[in-house]
XYZ file of C-alpha atoms in Angstrom:
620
model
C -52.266 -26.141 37.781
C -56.118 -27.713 37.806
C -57.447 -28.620 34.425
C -59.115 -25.155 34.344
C -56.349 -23.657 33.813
C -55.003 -26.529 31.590
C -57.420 -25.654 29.013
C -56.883 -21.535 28.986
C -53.365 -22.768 28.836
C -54.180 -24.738 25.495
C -56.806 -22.130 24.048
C -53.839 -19.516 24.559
C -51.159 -21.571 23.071
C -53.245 -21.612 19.848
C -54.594 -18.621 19.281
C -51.090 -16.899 19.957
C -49.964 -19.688 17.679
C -51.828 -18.692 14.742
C -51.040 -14.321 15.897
C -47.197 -15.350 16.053
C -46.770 -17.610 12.717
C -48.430 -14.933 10.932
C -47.024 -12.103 12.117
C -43.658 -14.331 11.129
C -44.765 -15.176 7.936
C -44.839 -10.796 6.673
C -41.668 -10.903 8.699
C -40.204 -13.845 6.541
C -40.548 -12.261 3.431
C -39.332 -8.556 4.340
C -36.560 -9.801 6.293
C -36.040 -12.318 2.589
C -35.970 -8.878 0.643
C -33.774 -6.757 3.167
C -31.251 -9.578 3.240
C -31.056 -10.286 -0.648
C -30.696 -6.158 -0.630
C -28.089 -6.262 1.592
C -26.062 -8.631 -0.128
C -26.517 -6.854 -2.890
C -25.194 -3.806 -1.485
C -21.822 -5.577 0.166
C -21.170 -7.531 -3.473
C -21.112 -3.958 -4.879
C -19.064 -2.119 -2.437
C -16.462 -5.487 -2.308
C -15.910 -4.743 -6.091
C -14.997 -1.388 -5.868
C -12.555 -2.227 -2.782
C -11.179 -4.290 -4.930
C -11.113 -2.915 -7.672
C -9.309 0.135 -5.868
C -6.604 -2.772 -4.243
C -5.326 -3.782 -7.821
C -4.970 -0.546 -8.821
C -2.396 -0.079 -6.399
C -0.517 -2.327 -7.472
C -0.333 -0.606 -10.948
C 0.268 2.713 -9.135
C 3.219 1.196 -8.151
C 4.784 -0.363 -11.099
C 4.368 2.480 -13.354
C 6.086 4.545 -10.422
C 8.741 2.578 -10.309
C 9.385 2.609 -13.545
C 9.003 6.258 -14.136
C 11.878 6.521 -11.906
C 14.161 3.172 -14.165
C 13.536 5.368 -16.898
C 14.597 8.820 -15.426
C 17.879 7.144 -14.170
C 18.240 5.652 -17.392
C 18.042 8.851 -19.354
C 20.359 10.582 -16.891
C 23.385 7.890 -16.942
C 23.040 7.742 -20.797
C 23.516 11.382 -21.359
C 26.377 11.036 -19.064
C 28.477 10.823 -22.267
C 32.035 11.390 -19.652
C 31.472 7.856 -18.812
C 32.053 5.387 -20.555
C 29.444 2.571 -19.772
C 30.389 -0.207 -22.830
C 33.980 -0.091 -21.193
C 33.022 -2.391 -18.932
C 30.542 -4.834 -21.366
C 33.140 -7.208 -22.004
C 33.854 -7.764 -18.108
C 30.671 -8.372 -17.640
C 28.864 -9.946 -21.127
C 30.510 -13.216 -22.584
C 29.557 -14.838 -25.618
C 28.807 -18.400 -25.883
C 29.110 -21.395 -28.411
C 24.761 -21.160 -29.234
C 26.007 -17.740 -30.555
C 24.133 -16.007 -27.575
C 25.549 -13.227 -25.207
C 24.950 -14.013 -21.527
C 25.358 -11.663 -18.603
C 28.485 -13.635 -16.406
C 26.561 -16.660 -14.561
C 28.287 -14.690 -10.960
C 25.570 -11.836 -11.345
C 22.709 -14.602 -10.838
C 24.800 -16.743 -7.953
C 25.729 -13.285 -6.320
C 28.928 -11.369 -6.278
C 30.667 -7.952 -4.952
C 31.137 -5.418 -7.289
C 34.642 -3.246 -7.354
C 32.279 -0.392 -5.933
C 30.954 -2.168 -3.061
C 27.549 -3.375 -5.061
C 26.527 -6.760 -4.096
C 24.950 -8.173 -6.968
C 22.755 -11.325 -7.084
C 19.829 -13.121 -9.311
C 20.589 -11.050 -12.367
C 20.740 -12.468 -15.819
C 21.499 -10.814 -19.205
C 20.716 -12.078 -22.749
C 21.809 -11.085 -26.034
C 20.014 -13.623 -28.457
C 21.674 -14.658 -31.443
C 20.181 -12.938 -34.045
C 21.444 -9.407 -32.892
C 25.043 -10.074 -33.763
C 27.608 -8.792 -31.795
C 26.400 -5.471 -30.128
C 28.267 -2.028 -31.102
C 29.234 0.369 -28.896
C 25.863 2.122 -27.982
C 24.279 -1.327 -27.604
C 27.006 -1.972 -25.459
C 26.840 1.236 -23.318
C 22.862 0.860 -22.843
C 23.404 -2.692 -21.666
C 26.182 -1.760 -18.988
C 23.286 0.977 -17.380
C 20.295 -1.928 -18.091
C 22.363 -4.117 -16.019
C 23.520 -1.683 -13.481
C 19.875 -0.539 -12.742
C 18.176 -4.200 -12.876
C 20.477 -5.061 -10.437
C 20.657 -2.209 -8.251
C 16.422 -1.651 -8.421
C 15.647 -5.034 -8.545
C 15.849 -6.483 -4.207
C 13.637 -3.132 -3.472
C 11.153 -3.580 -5.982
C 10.022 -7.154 -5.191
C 6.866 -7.914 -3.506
C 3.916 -8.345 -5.647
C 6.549 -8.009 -8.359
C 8.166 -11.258 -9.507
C 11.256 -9.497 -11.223
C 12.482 -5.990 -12.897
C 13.594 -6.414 -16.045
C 14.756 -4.093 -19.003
C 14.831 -4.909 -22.466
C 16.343 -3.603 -25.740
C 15.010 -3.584 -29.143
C 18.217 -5.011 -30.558
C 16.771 -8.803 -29.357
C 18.444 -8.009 -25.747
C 17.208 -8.250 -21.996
C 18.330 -8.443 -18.730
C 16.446 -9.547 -15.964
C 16.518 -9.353 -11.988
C 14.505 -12.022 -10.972
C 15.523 -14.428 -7.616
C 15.575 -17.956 -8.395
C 14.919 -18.035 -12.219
C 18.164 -17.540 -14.077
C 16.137 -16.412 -17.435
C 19.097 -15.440 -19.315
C 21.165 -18.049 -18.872
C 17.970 -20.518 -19.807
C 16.789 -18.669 -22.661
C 17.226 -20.099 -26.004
C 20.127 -18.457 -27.928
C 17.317 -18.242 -31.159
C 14.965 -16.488 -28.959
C 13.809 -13.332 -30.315
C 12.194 -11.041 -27.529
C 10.456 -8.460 -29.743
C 8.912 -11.161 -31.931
C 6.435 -11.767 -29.538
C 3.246 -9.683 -28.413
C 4.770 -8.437 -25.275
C 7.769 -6.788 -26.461
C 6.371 -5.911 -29.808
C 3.733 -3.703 -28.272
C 6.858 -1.231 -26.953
C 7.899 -0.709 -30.814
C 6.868 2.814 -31.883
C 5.007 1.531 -34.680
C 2.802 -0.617 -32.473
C 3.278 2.548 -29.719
C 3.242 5.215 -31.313
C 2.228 7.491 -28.255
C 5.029 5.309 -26.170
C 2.677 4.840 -23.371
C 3.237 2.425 -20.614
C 1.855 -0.987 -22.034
C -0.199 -3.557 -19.881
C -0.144 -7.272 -21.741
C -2.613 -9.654 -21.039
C -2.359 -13.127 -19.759
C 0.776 -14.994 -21.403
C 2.900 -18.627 -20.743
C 6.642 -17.512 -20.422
C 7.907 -20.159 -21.891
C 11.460 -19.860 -20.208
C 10.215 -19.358 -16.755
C 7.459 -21.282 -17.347
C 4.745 -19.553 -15.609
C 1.959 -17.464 -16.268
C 2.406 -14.126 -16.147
C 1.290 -10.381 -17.264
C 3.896 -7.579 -17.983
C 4.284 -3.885 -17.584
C 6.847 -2.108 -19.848
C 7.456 1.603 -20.211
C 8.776 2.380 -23.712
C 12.339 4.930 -23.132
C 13.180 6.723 -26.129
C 16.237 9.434 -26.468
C 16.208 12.634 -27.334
C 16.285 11.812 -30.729
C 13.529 9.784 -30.805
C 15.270 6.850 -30.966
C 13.878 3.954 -28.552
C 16.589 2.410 -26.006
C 14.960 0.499 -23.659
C 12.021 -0.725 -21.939
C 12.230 -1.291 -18.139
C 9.397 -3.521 -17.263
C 7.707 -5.535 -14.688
C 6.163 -8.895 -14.308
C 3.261 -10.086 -12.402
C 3.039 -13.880 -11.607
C -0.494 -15.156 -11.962
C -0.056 -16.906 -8.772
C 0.601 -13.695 -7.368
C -2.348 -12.108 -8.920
C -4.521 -14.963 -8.168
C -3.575 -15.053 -4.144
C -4.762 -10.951 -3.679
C -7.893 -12.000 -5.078
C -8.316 -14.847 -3.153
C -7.738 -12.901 -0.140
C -9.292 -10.130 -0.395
C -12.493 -12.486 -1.977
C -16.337 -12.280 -1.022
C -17.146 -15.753 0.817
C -18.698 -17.713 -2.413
C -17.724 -15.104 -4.728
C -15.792 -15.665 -8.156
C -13.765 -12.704 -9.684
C -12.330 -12.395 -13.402
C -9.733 -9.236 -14.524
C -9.808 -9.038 -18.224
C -8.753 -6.587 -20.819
C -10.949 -4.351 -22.521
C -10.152 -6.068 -25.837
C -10.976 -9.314 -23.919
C -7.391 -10.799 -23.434
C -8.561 -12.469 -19.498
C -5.811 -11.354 -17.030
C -7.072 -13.941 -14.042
C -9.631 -15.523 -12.473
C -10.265 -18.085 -9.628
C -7.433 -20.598 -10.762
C -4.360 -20.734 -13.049
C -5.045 -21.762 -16.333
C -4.381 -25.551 -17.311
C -1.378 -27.353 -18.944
C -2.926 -27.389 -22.512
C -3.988 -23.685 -22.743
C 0.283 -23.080 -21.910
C 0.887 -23.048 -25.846
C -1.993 -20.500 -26.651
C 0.124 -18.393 -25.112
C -2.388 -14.882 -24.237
C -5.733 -16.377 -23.228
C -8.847 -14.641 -24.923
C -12.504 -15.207 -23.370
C -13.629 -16.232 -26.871
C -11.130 -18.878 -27.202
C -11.957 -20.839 -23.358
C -13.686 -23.646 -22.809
C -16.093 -22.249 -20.856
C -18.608 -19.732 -22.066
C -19.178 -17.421 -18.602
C -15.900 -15.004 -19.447
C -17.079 -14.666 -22.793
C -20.439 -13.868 -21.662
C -19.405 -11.234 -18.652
C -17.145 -9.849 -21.281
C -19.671 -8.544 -23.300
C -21.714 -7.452 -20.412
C -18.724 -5.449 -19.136
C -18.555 -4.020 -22.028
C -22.092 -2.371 -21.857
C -22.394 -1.936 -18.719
C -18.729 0.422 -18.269
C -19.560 1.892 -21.847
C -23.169 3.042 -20.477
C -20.246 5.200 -17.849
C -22.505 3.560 -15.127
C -19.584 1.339 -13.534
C -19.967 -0.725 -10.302
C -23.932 -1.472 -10.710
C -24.758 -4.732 -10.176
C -26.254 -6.534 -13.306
C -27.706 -10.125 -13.207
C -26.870 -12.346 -16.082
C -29.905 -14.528 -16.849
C -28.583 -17.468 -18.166
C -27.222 -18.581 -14.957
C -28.565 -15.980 -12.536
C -25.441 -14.424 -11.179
C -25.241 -11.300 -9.953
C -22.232 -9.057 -11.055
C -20.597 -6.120 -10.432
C -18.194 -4.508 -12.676
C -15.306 -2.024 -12.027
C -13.042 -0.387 -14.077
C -8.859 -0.539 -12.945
C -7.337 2.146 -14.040
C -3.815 2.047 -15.525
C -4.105 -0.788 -17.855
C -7.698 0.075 -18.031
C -8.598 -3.552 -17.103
C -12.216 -4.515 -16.289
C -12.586 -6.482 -12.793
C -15.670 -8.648 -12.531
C -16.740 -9.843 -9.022
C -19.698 -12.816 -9.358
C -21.929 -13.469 -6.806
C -24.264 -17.234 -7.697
C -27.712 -16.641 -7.273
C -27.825 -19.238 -4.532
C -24.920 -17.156 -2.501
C -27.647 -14.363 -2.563
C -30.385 -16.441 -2.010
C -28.747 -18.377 0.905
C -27.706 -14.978 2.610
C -31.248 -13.655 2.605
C -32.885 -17.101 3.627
C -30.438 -17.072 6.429
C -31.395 -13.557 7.282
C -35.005 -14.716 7.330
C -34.639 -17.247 9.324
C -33.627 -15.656 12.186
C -36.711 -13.766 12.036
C -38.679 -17.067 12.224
C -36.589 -17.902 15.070
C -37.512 -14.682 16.448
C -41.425 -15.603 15.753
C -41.086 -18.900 17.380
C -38.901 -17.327 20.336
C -41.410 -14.746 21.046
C -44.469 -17.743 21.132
C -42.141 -20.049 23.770
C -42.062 -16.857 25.742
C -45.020 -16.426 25.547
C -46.695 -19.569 26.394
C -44.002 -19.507 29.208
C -45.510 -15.944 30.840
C -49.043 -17.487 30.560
C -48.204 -20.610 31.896
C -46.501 -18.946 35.117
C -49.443 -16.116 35.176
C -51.638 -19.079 36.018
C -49.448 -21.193 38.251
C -49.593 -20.975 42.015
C -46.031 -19.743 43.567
C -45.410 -17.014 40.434
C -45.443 -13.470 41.367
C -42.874 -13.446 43.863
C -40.455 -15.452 42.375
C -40.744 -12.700 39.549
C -40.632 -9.947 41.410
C -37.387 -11.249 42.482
C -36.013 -12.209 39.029
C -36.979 -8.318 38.022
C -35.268 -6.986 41.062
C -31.764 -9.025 40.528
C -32.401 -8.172 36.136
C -32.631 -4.517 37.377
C -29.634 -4.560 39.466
C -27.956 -6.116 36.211
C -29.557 -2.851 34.243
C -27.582 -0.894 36.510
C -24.229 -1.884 36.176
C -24.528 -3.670 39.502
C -23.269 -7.438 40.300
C -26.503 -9.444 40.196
C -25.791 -12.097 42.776
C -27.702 -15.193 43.639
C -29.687 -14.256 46.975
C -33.167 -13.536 47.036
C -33.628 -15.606 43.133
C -35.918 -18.757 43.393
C -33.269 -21.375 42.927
C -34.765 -23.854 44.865
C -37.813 -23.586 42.734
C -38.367 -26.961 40.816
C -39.793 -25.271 38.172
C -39.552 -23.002 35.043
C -39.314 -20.629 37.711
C -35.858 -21.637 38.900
C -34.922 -23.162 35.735
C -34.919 -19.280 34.949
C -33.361 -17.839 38.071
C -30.311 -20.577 38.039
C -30.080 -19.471 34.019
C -30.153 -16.340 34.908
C -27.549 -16.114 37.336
C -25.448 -17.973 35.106
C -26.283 -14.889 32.452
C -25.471 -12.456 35.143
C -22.158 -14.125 35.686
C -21.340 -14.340 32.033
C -22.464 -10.557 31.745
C -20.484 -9.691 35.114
C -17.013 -11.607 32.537
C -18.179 -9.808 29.382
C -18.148 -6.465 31.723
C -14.347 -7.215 32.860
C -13.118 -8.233 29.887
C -14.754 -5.556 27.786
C -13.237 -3.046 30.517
C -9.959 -4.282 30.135
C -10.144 -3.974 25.822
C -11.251 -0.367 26.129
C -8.346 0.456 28.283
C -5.647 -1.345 25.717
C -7.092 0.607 22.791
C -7.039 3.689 25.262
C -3.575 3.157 25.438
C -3.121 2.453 21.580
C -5.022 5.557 20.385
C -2.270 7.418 22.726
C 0.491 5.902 21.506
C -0.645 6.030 17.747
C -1.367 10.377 18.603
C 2.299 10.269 19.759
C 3.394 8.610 16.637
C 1.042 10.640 14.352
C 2.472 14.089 16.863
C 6.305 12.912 16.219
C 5.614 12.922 12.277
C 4.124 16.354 11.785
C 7.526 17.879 13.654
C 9.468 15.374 10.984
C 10.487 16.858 7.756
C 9.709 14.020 5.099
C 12.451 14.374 3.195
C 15.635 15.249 5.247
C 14.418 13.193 8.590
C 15.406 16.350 10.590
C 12.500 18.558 12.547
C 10.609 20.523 10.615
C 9.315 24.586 11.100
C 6.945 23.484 13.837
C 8.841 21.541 15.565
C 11.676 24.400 15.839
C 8.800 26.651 16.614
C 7.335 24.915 19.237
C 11.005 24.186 20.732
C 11.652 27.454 21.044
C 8.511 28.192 22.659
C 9.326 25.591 25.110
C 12.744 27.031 25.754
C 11.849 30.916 26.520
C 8.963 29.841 29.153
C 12.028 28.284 31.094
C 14.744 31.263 30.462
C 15.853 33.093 33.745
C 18.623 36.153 34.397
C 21.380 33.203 33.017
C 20.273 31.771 30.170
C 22.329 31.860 26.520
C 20.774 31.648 23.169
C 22.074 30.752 20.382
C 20.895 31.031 16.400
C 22.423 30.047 13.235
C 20.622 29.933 10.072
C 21.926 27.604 6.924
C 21.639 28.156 3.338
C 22.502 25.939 0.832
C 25.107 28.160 -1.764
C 23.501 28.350 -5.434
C 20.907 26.064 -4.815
C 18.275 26.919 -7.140
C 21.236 26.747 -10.070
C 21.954 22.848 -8.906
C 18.359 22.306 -9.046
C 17.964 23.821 -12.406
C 20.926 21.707 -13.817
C 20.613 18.445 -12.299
C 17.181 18.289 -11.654
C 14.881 17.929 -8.184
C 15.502 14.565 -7.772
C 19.327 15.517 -7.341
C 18.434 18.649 -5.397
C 16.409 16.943 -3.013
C 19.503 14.072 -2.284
C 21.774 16.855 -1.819
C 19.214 18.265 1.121
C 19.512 14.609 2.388
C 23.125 14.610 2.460
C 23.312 18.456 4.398
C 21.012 17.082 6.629
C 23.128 14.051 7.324
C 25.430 16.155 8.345
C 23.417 18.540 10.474
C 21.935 15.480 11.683
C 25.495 13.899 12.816
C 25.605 17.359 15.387
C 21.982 17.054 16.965
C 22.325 16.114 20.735
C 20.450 17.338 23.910
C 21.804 21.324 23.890
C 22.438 21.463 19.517
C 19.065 21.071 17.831
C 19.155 20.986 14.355
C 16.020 21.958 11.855
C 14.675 21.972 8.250
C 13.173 25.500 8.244
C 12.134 25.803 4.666
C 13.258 24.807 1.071
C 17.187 24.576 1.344
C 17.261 27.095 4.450
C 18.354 25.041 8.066
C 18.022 26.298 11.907
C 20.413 25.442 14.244
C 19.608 26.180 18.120
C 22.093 25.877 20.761
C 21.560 25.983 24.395
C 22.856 26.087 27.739
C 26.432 25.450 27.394
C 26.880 24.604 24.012
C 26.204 28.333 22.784
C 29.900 29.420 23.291
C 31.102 26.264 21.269
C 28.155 27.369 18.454
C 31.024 28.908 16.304
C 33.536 25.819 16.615
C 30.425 23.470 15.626
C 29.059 25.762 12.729
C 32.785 26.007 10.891
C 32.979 22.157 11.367
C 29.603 21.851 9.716
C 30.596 23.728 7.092
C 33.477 22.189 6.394
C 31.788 18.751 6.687
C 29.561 19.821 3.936
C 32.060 20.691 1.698
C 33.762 17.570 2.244
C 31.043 15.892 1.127
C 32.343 16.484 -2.647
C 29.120 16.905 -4.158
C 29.244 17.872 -7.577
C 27.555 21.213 -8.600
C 28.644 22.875 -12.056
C 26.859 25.754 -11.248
C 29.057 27.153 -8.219
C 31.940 28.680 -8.743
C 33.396 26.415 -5.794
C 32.745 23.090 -7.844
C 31.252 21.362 -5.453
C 27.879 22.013 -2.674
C 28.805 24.562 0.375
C 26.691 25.913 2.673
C 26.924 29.488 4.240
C 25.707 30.674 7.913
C 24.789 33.074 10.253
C 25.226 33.144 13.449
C 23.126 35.563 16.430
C 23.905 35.207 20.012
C 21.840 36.384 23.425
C 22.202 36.345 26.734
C 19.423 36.829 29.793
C 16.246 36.523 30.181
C 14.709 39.101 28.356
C 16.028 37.633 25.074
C 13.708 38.451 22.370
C 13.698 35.886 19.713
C 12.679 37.985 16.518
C 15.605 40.190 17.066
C 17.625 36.575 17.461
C 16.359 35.750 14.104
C 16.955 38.923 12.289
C 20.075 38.919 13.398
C 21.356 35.528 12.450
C 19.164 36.189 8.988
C 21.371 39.303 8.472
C 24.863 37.355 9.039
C 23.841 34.711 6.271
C 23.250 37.411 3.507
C 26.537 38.942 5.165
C 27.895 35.427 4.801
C 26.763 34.979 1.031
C 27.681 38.404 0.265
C 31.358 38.020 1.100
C 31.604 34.611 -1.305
C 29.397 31.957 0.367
C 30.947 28.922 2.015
C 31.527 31.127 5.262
C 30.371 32.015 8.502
C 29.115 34.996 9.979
C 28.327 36.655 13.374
C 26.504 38.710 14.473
């Protein structure tokens, strides 16, 4: 370059200077505002994700103990067993006065029915005196159902436990042997836990949340479910319950945390559930932390301003607190109604949109280097072929094509071939993206097919007996008669469950829908490539039998029913005592086998079947 063109160079440089740091200054501070808006925006929809993640958790525990308390009810009106038999086998009494659950249930033992029990402890504190018969009886079934409840309803539980207004618990809880550790004076329904079970503190005997409490025998922080069960006299016999471990608590948030954010889970009434650490050693005696009674003032504060912002009914807004600036969103948990308060520091907004903003000024000062760079080669000698030939090889790149090194000015010793060498390195880096990119689309290729075979399998799966459902027998059969010729044999046998609706409406669904398990157990044990077994609907079954297996079909059915039978499951509702099944069975031959006749036929031999006293086969 001459001087000439030295000085156009420099009179360039600054008026594009001042254009660029302008035009970068507007885009500073709408880039500043997009960003802070932005952050705004995630912070809110991070609280409600949240928000929705603990209430899962509380799904869960109330389901589970729905179900402690149905089996509960059921064994206790069981009145032909007698549950306190067995109390003093299992419950002895020590020199404090206490009861204790034998120390084997905690270091693990086998049952005379097979159970293996382990990390269950029982208490019966002093003060309750020795326990009379019903006491007795409801402790037997507490025990039975911590222990046998307890291994599947762990994780993020810490324990199940079950206690008894009488001053009695037991406990399923690995590791902590509360019951032989608790204090024979220890009264479990003095305290606020317990105490909010008693129908005159529960009068609506709701499932209670508490808040944040020190168990003093396992001596960790912790927050409790408990279901109040009451008989059909009114009378209240148990709570089955659950406990959350603040640690446990404390490690969802943290994971599921916004970078630099702070969360807080408190009660409406302000008892504080968690927040971003455990509480310290001299807070353990205050037993259920309130934000009013911490040293530091922000709970208290956010407390209030949950309280208008959730009673406003305008949840998950953010709100800025202006003493210290924070932004906060608030969301409502349902189940315990808890409020969950996600804080974002005004400097964690700040930073994000100064961050954002600066990469527009890099963008600014970017587009002035390139700039200076394209006027600077405008005016040098040697420029507009060695451009031309970067465009060509970039264009080839454009296209999907390998942009290789020929005809680029490599040799230049300039910013010329400072480019071309960079940008052949770029083209070989693009050329590896390319492969590698190439090679990701085809695994998720091939895991979107697998994950539509998995997804196909389960809509031919009936839920509840694991056998194939109506589609699935549908689209079988389908299958089959586009391959039938002049020799083909088709067989059809349709299964009813004997006086099912009866067993349902005196045990209950949850016993009518085991006893579908257990038939389809059975069915299940018969399934190979030429039996195919089905769940056609409600307590109805298909069988289909193929090729040669259709002249054995009457063999298999009688076994099946006799199988069933054998099962021995009690139904007072049948005159035969126990579940049957009855069947019908149709049978074709040829290939113009038409498969609604098949079915009306085999329909026809089942009412035939439960017409002549059910628990039979017949054929058709």
């Amino acid at each position: 370059m001459n001087l000439l063109a030295h000085q156009v160079l420099r009179r360039v440089a600054l008026w594009s200077s001042l254009a660029v740091l302008g035009a970068t200054a507007l885009g500073y501070w709408y880039a500043f505002s997009l960003s802070r808006d932005r952050a705004l925006v995630q912070l809110q929809r991070h609280a409600e994700l949240q928000g929705q993640q603990q209430e899962q958790t509380f799904r869960d525990a109330l389901a589970h103990l729905e179900l402690f308390r149905a089996e509960f009810l059921r064994r206790y009106r069981d009145t032909a067993i007698d549950h306190g038999a067995r109390f003093d086998a299992m419950y002895r009494s020590g020199p404090d006065g206490a009861i204790r659950l034998a120390p084997e249930y905690f270091r693990g033992m086998r049952r005379p029915d097979g159970q293996y029990v382990i990390h269950t402890t029982g208490f019966v504190g002093r003060s309750a005196g020795r326990p009379d018969a019903d006491l007795r009886r409801r402790l037997v079934i507490a025990t039975d159902l911590v222990a046998l409840y307890g291994p599947a309803w762990g994780e993020p539980f810490a324990n199940l436990h079950a206690s008894l207004p009488e001053n009695a618990l037991v406990n399923y809880w690995p590791g902590v042997p509360w019951g032989l550790d608790a204090r024979a004076d220890l009264d479990v329904t003095a305290g606020a836990v317990v105490a909010a079970t008693l129908p005159a503190n529960n009068p609506t005997r709701q499932a209670v949340w508490s808040g944040l409490y020190f168990d003093l025998t396992a001596r960790q922080w912790t927050v409790t479910v408990q279901l109040p069960v009451d008989g059909e006299d009114g009378r209240h016999l148990v709570n089955p319950s659950h406990d959350i471990l603040l640690d446990e608590i404390l490690a969802r948030l943290q994971r599921s945390r916004l970078a630099g954010a702070r969360t807080l889970l408190m009660s409406r009434e302000g008892q504080l559930i968690a927040g971003n650490s455990a509480p310290g050693e001299d807070a353990q005696d205050r037993g259920v932390l309130h934000v009013d009674k911490l040293d530091d003032p922000l709970p208290a504060r956010i407390h209030r301003l949950a309280r208008e912002q959730l009673d406003s009914g305008q949840p998950q807004q953010v709100v800025r607190d202006e003493e210290s600036g924070a932004y906060i969103v608030f969301s409502r948990v349902a189940g315990p109604d808890w409020w969950l308060a996600t804080i974002y520091g005004a400097e964690q907004v700040s930073g994000a949109a100064h961050r954002g903003a600066a990469i527009m000024l890099a963008l600014g000062i970017g587009l002035l280097v390139i700039l200076l760079v394209v006027v600077g080669s405008v005016l040098g000698r040697r420029v507009g072929q060695p451009v031309r030939q970067l465009q060509a090889a970039a264009e080839s790149l454009a296209r999907g094509e390998a942009a290789g090194a020929a005809g680029l000015p490599l040799d230049e010793d300039n910013e010329i071939g400072s480019l071309a060498r960079s940008f052949r390195e770029l083209a070989r880096m693009v050329e590896q993206r390319r492969h590698e990119l190439e090679g990701t689309v085809a695994e998720r290729t091939r895991e979107l097919a697998d994950a539509n075979a998995r997804l196909e399998e389960l809509t031919r799966t009936d839920s509840l007996t694991g056998l194939p459902n109506r589609r699935a027998f549908d689209a079988d059969i389908e299958a089959w008669l586009g391959t039938r010729g002049p020799t083909s044999a088709l067989a059809l046998a349709m299964i009813d469950v004997d006086y099912f609706k009866p067993y349902n409406d005196t045990l209950g669904h949850e016993a009518g829908d085991q006893a579908l398990r257990e038939v389809g157990a059975v069915l299940a044990g018969q399934t190979r490539r030429d039996v195919r077994c089905y769940r056609y609907g409600g307590e109805e079954f298909a069988i289909v039998f193929t090729a040669i297996a259709v002249p054995h079909a009457e063999r298999i059915l009688r076994r099946i029913l006799e199988d069933i039978a054998a099962l021995g499951l009690a139904h007072p509702a049948s005159p035969l005592g126990v579940v049957t099944v009855s069947a019908g069975l149709a049978k074709a031959y040829g290939e113009d086998i038409d498969l609604a006749t098949l079915a009306r036929t085999a329909d026809r031999q089942l009412y035939a079947a439960k017409a002549s006293g059910r628990n039979r086969l017949a054929i058709g």
